[in-house]
PDB file of C-alpha atoms in Angstrom:
ATOM      1  CA  UNK A1033     -36.720  -5.819  -1.209  1.00 55.00           C
ATOM      2  CA  UNK A1034     -33.431  -5.375  -0.190  1.00 75.00           C
ATOM      3  CA  UNK A1035     -32.079  -4.008   3.139  1.00 93.00           C
ATOM      4  CA  UNK A1036     -30.837  -0.553   2.566  1.00 94.00           C
ATOM      5  CA  UNK A1037     -28.801   1.957   4.346  1.00 95.00           C
ATOM      6  CA  UNK A1038     -28.045   5.905   3.979  1.00 96.00           C
ATOM      7  CA  UNK A1039     -24.605   6.888   2.779  1.00 96.00           C
ATOM      8  CA  UNK A1040     -22.786  10.104   1.686  1.00 95.00           C
ATOM      9  CA  UNK A1041     -20.430   9.807  -1.135  1.00 92.00           C
ATOM     10  CA  UNK A1042     -18.734  13.409  -1.087  1.00 85.00           C
ATOM     11  CA  UNK A1043     -21.446  15.170   0.756  1.00 86.00           C
ATOM     12  CA  UNK A1044     -24.673  13.807  -1.503  1.00 92.00           C
ATOM     13  CA  UNK A1045     -27.363  10.872  -0.164  1.00 95.00           C
ATOM     14  CA  UNK A1046     -27.507   7.518  -1.528  1.00 95.00           C
ATOM     15  CA  UNK A1047     -29.731   4.918  -0.177  1.00 96.00           C
ATOM     16  CA  UNK A1048     -28.030   1.277  -1.164  1.00 95.00           C
ATOM     17  CA  UNK A1049     -28.026  -1.972  -0.321  1.00 95.00           C
ATOM     18  CA  UNK A1050     -26.575  -2.945   3.071  1.00 94.00           C
ATOM     19  CA  UNK A1051     -24.608  -5.894   1.894  1.00 94.00           C
ATOM     20  CA  UNK A1052     -22.364  -3.962  -0.703  1.00 95.00           C
ATOM     21  CA  UNK A1053     -18.566  -2.329  -0.170  1.00 94.00           C
ATOM     22  CA  UNK A1054     -17.848   1.272  -0.105  1.00 94.00           C
ATOM     23  CA  UNK A1055     -16.751   0.384  -3.378  1.00 93.00           C
ATOM     24  CA  UNK A1056     -19.559  -1.295  -4.863  1.00 94.00           C
ATOM     25  CA  UNK A1057     -22.242   1.230  -3.427  1.00 95.00           C
ATOM     26  CA  UNK A1058     -20.236   4.093  -5.348  1.00 93.00           C
ATOM     27  CA  UNK A1059     -20.463   2.007  -8.535  1.00 93.00           C
ATOM     28  CA  UNK A1060     -24.155   1.436  -7.444  1.00 94.00           C
ATOM     29  CA  UNK A1061     -24.795   5.052  -6.962  1.00 93.00           C
ATOM     30  CA  UNK A1062     -23.363   5.823 -10.566  1.00 92.00           C
ATOM     31  CA  UNK A1063     -19.948   6.510 -10.161  1.00 89.00           C
ATOM     32  CA  UNK A1064     -17.816   5.505 -12.490  1.00 88.00           C
ATOM     33  CA  UNK A1065     -14.577   4.494 -10.828  1.00 85.00           C
ATOM     34  CA  UNK A1066     -11.575   4.916 -13.387  1.00 81.00           C
ATOM     35  CA  UNK A1067      -8.907   5.251 -10.697  1.00 80.00           C
ATOM     36  CA  UNK A1068      -8.428   4.107  -6.949  1.00 76.00           C
ATOM     37  CA  UNK A1069     -10.146   0.894  -7.508  1.00 83.00           C
ATOM     38  CA  UNK A1070      -6.993  -1.322  -8.242  1.00 81.00           C
ATOM     39  CA  UNK A1071      -7.155  -5.102  -7.063  1.00 83.00           C
ATOM     40  CA  UNK A1072     -10.930  -4.807  -5.573  1.00 80.00           C
ATOM     41  CA  UNK A1073      -9.871  -7.402  -3.210  1.00 76.00           C
ATOM     42  CA  UNK A1074      -8.166  -5.625  -0.434  1.00 72.00           C
ATOM     43  CA  UNK A1075      -4.438  -6.153  -0.982  1.00 78.00           C
ATOM     44  CA  UNK A1076      -3.211  -2.919  -3.560  1.00 84.00           C
ATOM     45  CA  UNK A1077      -4.193  -0.100  -1.162  1.00 85.00           C
ATOM     46  CA  UNK A1078      -5.635   2.203  -3.957  1.00 86.00           C
ATOM     47  CA  UNK A1079      -8.662   2.631  -2.588  1.00 88.00           C
ATOM     48  CA  UNK A1080      -7.725   4.322   0.542  1.00 88.00           C
ATOM     49  CA  UNK A1081     -10.959   5.634   2.077  1.00 89.00           C
ATOM     50  CA  UNK A1082     -11.607   7.964   5.326  1.00 89.00           C
ATOM     51  CA  UNK A1083     -15.130   7.924   6.824  1.00 93.00           C
ATOM     52  CA  UNK A1084     -17.419   9.137   9.941  1.00 93.00           C
ATOM     53  CA  UNK A1085     -20.647   7.453  10.972  1.00 95.00           C
ATOM     54  CA  UNK A1086     -23.221  10.268  11.458  1.00 91.00           C
ATOM     55  CA  UNK A1087     -23.466  11.624  15.073  1.00 90.00           C
ATOM     56  CA  UNK A1088     -20.171  10.170  15.870  1.00 90.00           C
ATOM     57  CA  UNK A1089     -16.675  11.873  16.255  1.00 88.00           C
ATOM     58  CA  UNK A1090     -14.341   9.583  15.428  1.00 87.00           C
ATOM     59  CA  UNK A1091     -12.687   9.785  11.985  1.00 86.00           C
ATOM     60  CA  UNK A1092     -11.908   6.089  10.535  1.00 88.00           C
ATOM     61  CA  UNK A1093      -9.850   4.941   7.872  1.00 87.00           C
ATOM     62  CA  UNK A1094     -10.253   2.020   5.669  1.00 90.00           C
ATOM     63  CA  UNK A1095      -9.937   0.386   2.097  1.00 90.00           C
ATOM     64  CA  UNK A1096     -13.183   0.448   0.359  1.00 91.00           C
ATOM     65  CA  UNK A1097     -12.926  -2.822  -1.538  1.00 91.00           C
ATOM     66  CA  UNK A1098     -13.118  -4.518   1.884  1.00 89.00           C
ATOM     67  CA  UNK A1099     -15.429  -2.172   4.338  1.00 92.00           C
ATOM     68  CA  UNK A1100     -19.172  -2.853   4.304  1.00 94.00           C
ATOM     69  CA  UNK A1101     -21.305   0.256   4.205  1.00 96.00           C
ATOM     70  CA  UNK A1102     -22.894   1.387   7.231  1.00 96.00           C
ATOM     71  CA  UNK A1103     -26.235   3.545   8.123  1.00 96.00           C
ATOM     72  CA  UNK A1104     -25.376   7.262   8.181  1.00 96.00           C
ATOM     73  CA  UNK A1105     -21.743   6.569   6.740  1.00 96.00           C
ATOM     74  CA  UNK A1106     -20.192   9.803   5.314  1.00 95.00           C
ATOM     75  CA  UNK A1107     -17.352   8.873   3.044  1.00 93.00           C
ATOM     76  CA  UNK A1108     -14.283  10.567   1.245  1.00 87.00           C
ATOM     77  CA  UNK A1109     -12.005   8.604  -0.494  1.00 81.00           C
ATOM     78  CA  UNK A1110      -7.921   9.500  -0.840  1.00 76.00           C
ATOM     79  CA  UNK A1111      -7.142   8.902  -4.443  1.00 69.00           C
ATOM     80  CA  UNK A1112      -3.440   8.825  -3.299  1.00 71.00           C
ATOM     81  CA  UNK A1113      -1.438  10.217  -0.564  1.00 74.00           C
ATOM     82  CA  UNK A1114       1.680  12.367  -1.329  1.00 77.00           C
ATOM     83  CA  UNK A1115       4.175  10.154   0.424  1.00 86.00           C
ATOM     84  CA  UNK A1116       7.928  11.283   0.646  1.00 88.00           C
ATOM     85  CA  UNK A1117       9.429   8.627  -1.931  1.00 91.00           C
ATOM     86  CA  UNK A1118      13.382   9.031  -1.907  1.00 93.00           C
ATOM     87  CA  UNK A1119      15.562   8.201  -4.845  1.00 93.00           C
ATOM     88  CA  UNK A1120      18.425   5.590  -4.192  1.00 93.00           C
ATOM     89  CA  UNK A1121      20.227   3.153  -5.888  1.00 93.00           C
ATOM     90  CA  UNK A1122      19.671  -0.352  -4.200  1.00 92.00           C
ATOM     91  CA  UNK A1123      22.881  -1.677  -5.400  1.00 91.00           C
ATOM     92  CA  UNK A1124      24.699   1.248  -3.709  1.00 89.00           C
ATOM     93  CA  UNK A1125      22.829   1.306  -0.688  1.00 88.00           C
ATOM     94  CA  UNK A1126      24.546   0.284   2.643  1.00 80.00           C
ATOM     95  CA  UNK A1127      23.289  -2.065   5.294  1.00 81.00           C
ATOM     96  CA  UNK A1128      23.859   0.294   8.561  1.00 79.00           C
ATOM     97  CA  UNK A1129      21.501   2.422  10.411  1.00 74.00           C
ATOM     98  CA  UNK A1130      22.741   5.397   9.130  1.00 88.00           C
ATOM     99  CA  UNK A1131      20.801   5.127   5.715  1.00 92.00           C
ATOM    100  CA  UNK A1132      17.586   5.887   7.317  1.00 93.00           C
ATOM    101  CA  UNK A1133      19.117   9.219   8.372  1.00 92.00           C
ATOM    102  CA  UNK A1134      20.516   9.708   5.504  1.00 93.00           C
ATOM    103  CA  UNK A1135      17.256   9.188   3.306  1.00 94.00           C
ATOM    104  CA  UNK A1136      14.166   9.059   6.074  1.00 96.00           C
ATOM    105  CA  UNK A1137      15.183  11.073   8.967  1.00 95.00           C
ATOM    106  CA  UNK A1138      12.119  12.191   9.877  1.00 96.00           C
ATOM    107  CA  UNK A1139      11.901   8.625  11.257  1.00 96.00           C
ATOM    108  CA  UNK A1140      13.670  10.080  14.307  1.00 96.00           C
ATOM    109  CA  UNK A1141      11.110  12.595  14.997  1.00 95.00           C
ATOM    110  CA  UNK A1142       8.273  10.060  16.015  1.00 95.00           C
ATOM    111  CA  UNK A1143       7.048  11.098  19.137  1.00 95.00           C
ATOM    112  CA  UNK A1144       5.034   7.635  20.080  1.00 95.00           C
ATOM    113  CA  UNK A1145       1.807   8.225  19.590  1.00 96.00           C
ATOM    114  CA  UNK A1146       0.749   4.990  17.856  1.00 96.00           C
ATOM    115  CA  UNK A1147      -1.482   7.173  15.530  1.00 94.00           C
ATOM    116  CA  UNK A1148      -0.344   5.391  12.919  1.00 95.00           C
ATOM    117  CA  UNK A1149      -0.832   1.726  13.778  1.00 96.00           C
ATOM    118  CA  UNK A1150      -4.108   2.809  14.621  1.00 92.00           C
ATOM    119  CA  UNK A1151      -5.007   3.824  11.358  1.00 90.00           C
ATOM    120  CA  UNK A1152      -3.569   1.209   9.625  1.00 92.00           C
ATOM    121  CA  UNK A1153      -5.799  -0.831   7.150  1.00 88.00           C
ATOM    122  CA  UNK A1154      -4.291  -3.817   7.442  1.00 89.00           C
ATOM    123  CA  UNK A1155      -3.905  -3.861  11.318  1.00 92.00           C
ATOM    124  CA  UNK A1156       0.014  -3.750  11.307  1.00 96.00           C
ATOM    125  CA  UNK A1157       2.172  -2.409  14.136  1.00 97.00           C
ATOM    126  CA  UNK A1158       3.270   0.110  12.171  1.00 97.00           C
ATOM    127  CA  UNK A1159       5.234   2.192  15.227  1.00 97.00           C
ATOM    128  CA  UNK A1160       7.078  -1.172  15.911  1.00 98.00           C
ATOM    129  CA  UNK A1161       8.177  -1.426  12.389  1.00 97.00           C
ATOM    130  CA  UNK A1162       9.391   2.171  12.646  1.00 97.00           C
ATOM    131  CA  UNK A1163      11.366   1.293  15.748  1.00 97.00           C
ATOM    132  CA  UNK A1164      13.248  -1.341  14.127  1.00 97.00           C
ATOM    133  CA  UNK A1165      14.117   1.009  11.120  1.00 96.00           C
ATOM    134  CA  UNK A1166      15.317   3.497  13.662  1.00 95.00           C
ATOM    135  CA  UNK A1167      17.276   1.032  15.011  1.00 94.00           C
ATOM    136  CA  UNK A1168      18.829  -0.665  11.699  1.00 93.00           C
ATOM    137  CA  UNK A1169      17.032  -3.804  12.338  1.00 95.00           C
ATOM    138  CA  UNK A1170      16.088  -3.870   8.878  1.00 95.00           C
ATOM    139  CA  UNK A1171      15.168  -7.691   8.985  1.00 96.00           C
ATOM    140  CA  UNK A1172      12.731  -7.293  11.725  1.00 97.00           C
ATOM    141  CA  UNK A1173      11.308  -4.194   9.813  1.00 97.00           C
ATOM    142  CA  UNK A1174      10.986  -6.298   6.813  1.00 97.00           C
ATOM    143  CA  UNK A1175       9.038  -8.744   8.274  1.00 97.00           C
ATOM    144  CA  UNK A1176       6.610  -6.320  10.632  1.00 97.00           C
ATOM    145  CA  UNK A1177       5.836  -4.560   7.445  1.00 97.00           C
ATOM    146  CA  UNK A1178       5.580  -7.487   4.780  1.00 95.00           C
ATOM    147  CA  UNK A1179       1.680  -6.925   4.323  1.00 93.00           C
ATOM    148  CA  UNK A1180       1.567  -2.993   4.008  1.00 94.00           C
ATOM    149  CA  UNK A1181      -0.087  -2.036   1.004  1.00 90.00           C
ATOM    150  CA  UNK A1182       0.942   1.559   0.589  1.00 90.00           C
ATOM    151  CA  UNK A1183      -2.017   2.776   1.012  1.00 89.00           C
ATOM    152  CA  UNK A1184      -0.721   5.953   3.214  1.00 89.00           C
ATOM    153  CA  UNK A1185      -3.102   5.785   5.689  1.00 90.00           C
ATOM    154  CA  UNK A1186      -0.820   5.666   8.300  1.00 92.00           C
ATOM    155  CA  UNK A1187       0.922   8.764   6.946  1.00 92.00           C
ATOM    156  CA  UNK A1188      -1.958  11.016   6.910  1.00 87.00           C
ATOM    157  CA  UNK A1189      -2.412  10.541  10.542  1.00 88.00           C
ATOM    158  CA  UNK A1190       1.214  11.328  11.389  1.00 92.00           C
ATOM    159  CA  UNK A1191       2.492  14.501  13.348  1.00 93.00           C
ATOM    160  CA  UNK A1192       5.915  13.724  12.492  1.00 94.00           C
ATOM    161  CA  UNK A1193       5.532  13.578   8.816  1.00 92.00           C
ATOM    162  CA  UNK A1194       6.887   9.910   8.880  1.00 95.00           C
ATOM    163  CA  UNK A1195       6.574   8.287   5.165  1.00 96.00           C
ATOM    164  CA  UNK A1196       6.131   4.817   6.616  1.00 96.00           C
ATOM    165  CA  UNK A1197       5.321   2.647   3.793  1.00 95.00           C
ATOM    166  CA  UNK A1198       8.376   4.036   2.035  1.00 96.00           C
ATOM    167  CA  UNK A1199      10.536   3.417   5.015  1.00 97.00           C
ATOM    168  CA  UNK A1200       9.135  -0.177   5.077  1.00 97.00           C
ATOM    169  CA  UNK A1201       9.939  -0.715   1.097  1.00 96.00           C
ATOM    170  CA  UNK A1202      13.518   0.145   1.752  1.00 96.00           C
ATOM    171  CA  UNK A1203      13.961  -1.726   4.617  1.00 96.00           C
ATOM    172  CA  UNK A1204      12.123  -4.675   2.661  1.00 96.00           C
ATOM    173  CA  UNK A1205      14.786  -4.017  -0.408  1.00 95.00           C
ATOM    174  CA  UNK A1206      17.801  -3.880   2.157  1.00 95.00           C
ATOM    175  CA  UNK A1207      16.557  -7.303   3.229  1.00 95.00           C
ATOM    176  CA  UNK A1208      15.738  -9.020  -0.101  1.00 92.00           C
ATOM    177  CA  UNK A1209      19.015  -7.807  -1.714  1.00 92.00           C
ATOM    178  CA  UNK A1210      21.625  -7.888   1.259  1.00 93.00           C
ATOM    179  CA  UNK A1211      20.202  -9.717   4.370  1.00 92.00           C
ATOM    180  CA  UNK A1212      17.837 -12.755   3.738  1.00 91.00           C
ATOM    181  CA  UNK A1213      19.377 -16.186   2.394  1.00 90.00           C
ATOM    182  CA  UNK A1214      19.439 -16.414  -1.362  1.00 87.00           C
ATOM    183  CA  UNK A1215      17.024 -18.553  -2.850  1.00 86.00           C
ATOM    184  CA  UNK A1216      18.799 -20.414  -5.727  1.00 88.00           C
ATOM    185  CA  UNK A1217      15.641 -22.365  -7.282  1.00 90.00           C
ATOM    186  CA  UNK A1218      14.317 -18.993  -7.451  1.00 89.00           C
ATOM    187  CA  UNK A1219      17.415 -17.099  -9.251  1.00 90.00           C
ATOM    188  CA  UNK A1220      17.284 -20.432 -11.659  1.00 93.00           C
ATOM    189  CA  UNK A1221      13.498 -19.689 -12.649  1.00 93.00           C
ATOM    190  CA  UNK A1222      14.223 -15.806 -13.318  1.00 93.00           C
ATOM    191  CA  UNK A1223      17.128 -16.950 -15.772  1.00 94.00           C
ATOM    192  CA  UNK A1224      14.883 -19.177 -17.581  1.00 95.00           C
ATOM    193  CA  UNK A1225      12.095 -16.444 -17.966  1.00 94.00           C
ATOM    194  CA  UNK A1226      15.032 -14.331 -19.129  1.00 95.00           C
ATOM    195  CA  UNK A1227      16.307 -17.363 -21.666  1.00 95.00           C
ATOM    196  CA  UNK A1228      12.503 -17.422 -22.867  1.00 94.00           C
ATOM    197  CA  UNK A1229      12.010 -21.074 -21.980  1.00 95.00           C
ATOM    198  CA  UNK A1230       8.151 -20.351 -21.071  1.00 94.00           C
ATOM    199  CA  UNK A1231       7.558 -17.998 -23.708  1.00 94.00           C
ATOM    200  CA  UNK A1232       5.852 -21.224 -26.060  1.00 93.00           C
ATOM    201  CA  UNK A1233       4.089 -22.048 -23.111  1.00 91.00           C
ATOM    202  CA  UNK A1234       2.294 -18.547 -22.530  1.00 91.00           C
ATOM    203  CA  UNK A1235       1.238 -18.026 -26.126  1.00 93.00           C
ATOM    204  CA  UNK A1236      -0.479 -21.244 -25.982  1.00 92.00           C
ATOM    205  CA  UNK A1237      -2.114 -20.334 -22.785  1.00 91.00           C
ATOM    206  CA  UNK A1238      -2.739 -16.538 -24.168  1.00 91.00           C
ATOM    207  CA  UNK A1239      -4.649 -18.471 -26.993  1.00 93.00           C
ATOM    208  CA  UNK A1240      -7.052 -20.599 -24.910  1.00 94.00           C
ATOM    209  CA  UNK A1241     -10.581 -19.713 -24.030  1.00 94.00           C
ATOM    210  CA  UNK A1242     -11.041 -18.074 -20.614  1.00 92.00           C
ATOM    211  CA  UNK A1243     -13.104 -20.768 -19.339  1.00 94.00           C
ATOM    212  CA  UNK A1244     -10.203 -23.354 -20.318  1.00 94.00           C
ATOM    213  CA  UNK A1245      -7.618 -21.306 -18.703  1.00 92.00           C
ATOM    214  CA  UNK A1246     -10.031 -20.869 -15.457  1.00 91.00           C
ATOM    215  CA  UNK A1247     -10.095 -24.657 -15.344  1.00 92.00           C
ATOM    216  CA  UNK A1248      -6.706 -25.126 -15.969  1.00 91.00           C
ATOM    217  CA  UNK A1249      -5.737 -22.713 -12.927  1.00 90.00           C
ATOM    218  CA  UNK A1250      -8.104 -24.068 -10.377  1.00 91.00           C
ATOM    219  CA  UNK A1251      -6.748 -27.693 -11.286  1.00 92.00           C
ATOM    220  CA  UNK A1252      -3.267 -26.654 -11.123  1.00 90.00           C
ATOM    221  CA  UNK A1253      -0.855 -28.965  -9.282  1.00 87.00           C
ATOM    222  CA  UNK A1254       0.538 -26.404  -6.179  1.00 83.00           C
ATOM    223  CA  UNK A1255       3.851 -27.175  -5.008  1.00 76.00           C
ATOM    224  CA  UNK A1256       4.536 -28.287  -1.464  1.00 70.00           C
TER     225      UNK A1256
END
């Protein structure tokens, strides 16, 4: 017999094996996941989830695909969080601090509570990268927020209403477009793709059996 735990999904009690993630436990319980399941490996941010353990006051946030179930866990998934996403043309965006004031002025209302950092499913220092954005230090903001998966949990806990992932995305785009050194070999490869250089190779790969594709992938030469 497998070791089992009791969990509550949307208020209903289920008994599931204790080695499952929240996501696989939902499927074990009979839920068909058609959204909020994404990559299933902890990188896409689609499965933002909040939960509380019975008898504890703390409300916790996580990604359902990488968090194991616990006994008496009450779970509620967040299919998406309504972040504020401003529209801009990256070709016309300037690299001055004023761009944040124009597009995301709410970052200057940050009260330094650090709730965003505590809630982050990737353990990022969210409040710090917002501070970099406030100062117009987009390179540091981009670096600090690099592993953001856009799940929006940080914003769900913010009393100032900051859309942290969108602020970070703007900083990374500015950094990549205007501040980071150009990558000549990457530009060459992109041009080769546009020219159709690899279409024949891709077509040949698509016609191979899946087992052969897996073998080619596992034995591929990895550039240093």
